[in-house]
Amino acid sequence: MPGLVTLGETMAVLGSPRPGPLRHAPHLELSIGGAESNVAIGVRRLGHPAAWIGRVGADEFGALVLERLRAEQVEVSGALVDPDAPTGLLVKEQRTPDVTRVQYYRTGSAGSRLCPADVDAAVGVITGAGVLHITGITPLLSPSAAGAVARAVELAVAAEVPVSLDVNHRAALGGAELLRERLAPLLPHLSHLFGGEEELLLLADATDEPSAVARLGGPGGSGGPELVVKRGARGASVYPADGNPELHRAAVPVRALDPVGAGDAFVAGYLTALLDGAPVAERLRLACLTGAFAVTVPNDWSGQPTRDELGLLDAEAGTTLR
Ligand code: ATP
């Protein structure tokens, strides 16, 4: 059964469990995180195969990344252990109950040394997939990582594998100009383009959504990708590639604990429904549901649901399942 393949950097994550300046945290919790592997985990939990391609260092953090992904049954045969660079690290500080500060230690990391030859070594994983998912993070990590993404897209397109991209703009990696420069060559090859409202304006260099949609795909944009706009607690919209009108869906009401990771879980739901062969309205429904699951737990990815958990958000507060 063809599933999802993705490539990018997955880092070790150190996070303080309580609000306050990090220096006063009595201990930190260790986990892993990466937008692309978060999506792979989400898709896998919902029952489709998922594979991740990337580099980790020959260190404990790298071992942790691979161990966690294997435990989630994400295929890592295309992952490499780089003896010459460390695994990247992300430190999350819950500065106040409502504000999270994130610090990256990824310059020169193993993940940023991903290169086209790594992708060539995993060619069958890409050409045999049902969808290739990439993000705007990887091309900004380094020129070689940008080359790896371009090579993956080339292989996918040649094998008629649909390509999905989530803008995931990380300002620490580069500004709007670099983002546009690195993503421009990929845009003509996309079947699905995901982004937040601001990200799509940034990518299209537009000041309003209709102009961004006209530039990136959507209504009347013949041959453009299906454009999916993530609107946080206000839900999400799709501008279908066939030019049909915008389809909006409200968010699923939940008690939100941590908004980070909602976007990846949303994409995982959307692409799962795509792999199911479901129509656009169902893709959007499942995406809003999986996005809502993610905000109910503090960790970026651990709250993503399995298929038989999808009804849990309908349960009344205080429900005990036996
Ligand atoms: P991330 O913080 O992971 O980068 P993002 O900005 O990419 O997130 P969001 O728009 O925050 O993505 O969230 C993606 C989707 O998750 C939304 O479109 C919505 O369907 C769902 N979602 C987000 N926040 C909430 C919330 N508070 N309650 C319910 N659903 C939510």
Short mmCIF file of N, CA and C in Angstrom, two decimals, residues 26 64 77 106 124-125 136 145 212-213 222 228 247 282 298-299 307:
data_model
loop_
_atom_site.label_atom_id
_atom_site.label_comp_id
_atom_site.label_asym_id
_atom_site.label_seq_id
_atom_site.Cartn_x
_atom_site.Cartn_y
_atom_site.Cartn_z
N PRO A 26 13.77 23.19 37.19
CA PRO A 26 14.51 22.17 37.96
C PRO A 26 14.95 20.99 37.08
N LEU A 64 18.11 8.60 19.71
CA LEU A 64 16.75 8.83 20.22
C LEU A 64 15.77 9.11 19.07
N SER A 77 14.52 3.51 6.74
CA SER A 77 15.60 2.89 5.95
C SER A 77 16.36 3.94 5.14
N ARG A 106 20.93 24.32 15.54
CA ARG A 106 20.93 23.44 14.36
C ARG A 106 21.93 23.87 13.29
N GLY A 124 13.75 4.39 -4.28
CA GLY A 124 12.56 3.52 -4.31
C GLY A 124 11.51 3.93 -3.28
N VAL A 125 11.98 4.49 -2.16
CA VAL A 125 11.05 4.93 -1.11
C VAL A 125 10.19 6.08 -1.65
N GLY A 136 8.83 24.04 3.87
CA GLY A 136 9.70 25.18 3.57
C GLY A 136 10.87 25.30 4.53
N ALA A 145 20.75 20.86 1.44
CA ALA A 145 19.42 20.38 1.83
C ALA A 145 18.38 20.85 0.80
N ALA A 212 -3.00 36.48 -3.15
CA ALA A 212 -2.09 35.36 -2.88
C ALA A 212 -2.61 34.10 -3.55
N VAL A 213 -3.91 33.88 -3.42
CA VAL A 213 -4.53 32.67 -4.01
C VAL A 213 -4.38 32.70 -5.53
N SER A 222 -5.25 27.69 -13.28
CA SER A 222 -5.22 26.38 -13.93
C SER A 222 -3.88 25.70 -13.67
N VAL A 228 -4.37 25.02 0.72
CA VAL A 228 -5.04 24.79 2.00
C VAL A 228 -4.54 25.82 3.00
N LEU A 247 -13.69 26.38 0.20
CA LEU A 247 -14.46 25.53 1.11
C LEU A 247 -13.90 25.81 2.50
N GLU A 282 -13.90 15.81 2.86
CA GLU A 282 -13.52 14.83 3.88
C GLU A 282 -12.06 15.05 4.30
N PRO A 298 0.55 19.07 25.47
CA PRO A 298 1.67 20.00 25.39
C PRO A 298 2.72 19.62 24.35
N ASN A 299 2.92 18.34 24.10
CA ASN A 299 3.97 17.90 23.17
C ASN A 299 3.52 18.12 21.72
N ARG A 307 -6.81 5.87 14.32
CA ARG A 307 -8.15 5.89 13.69
C ARG A 307 -9.27 5.69 14.71
#
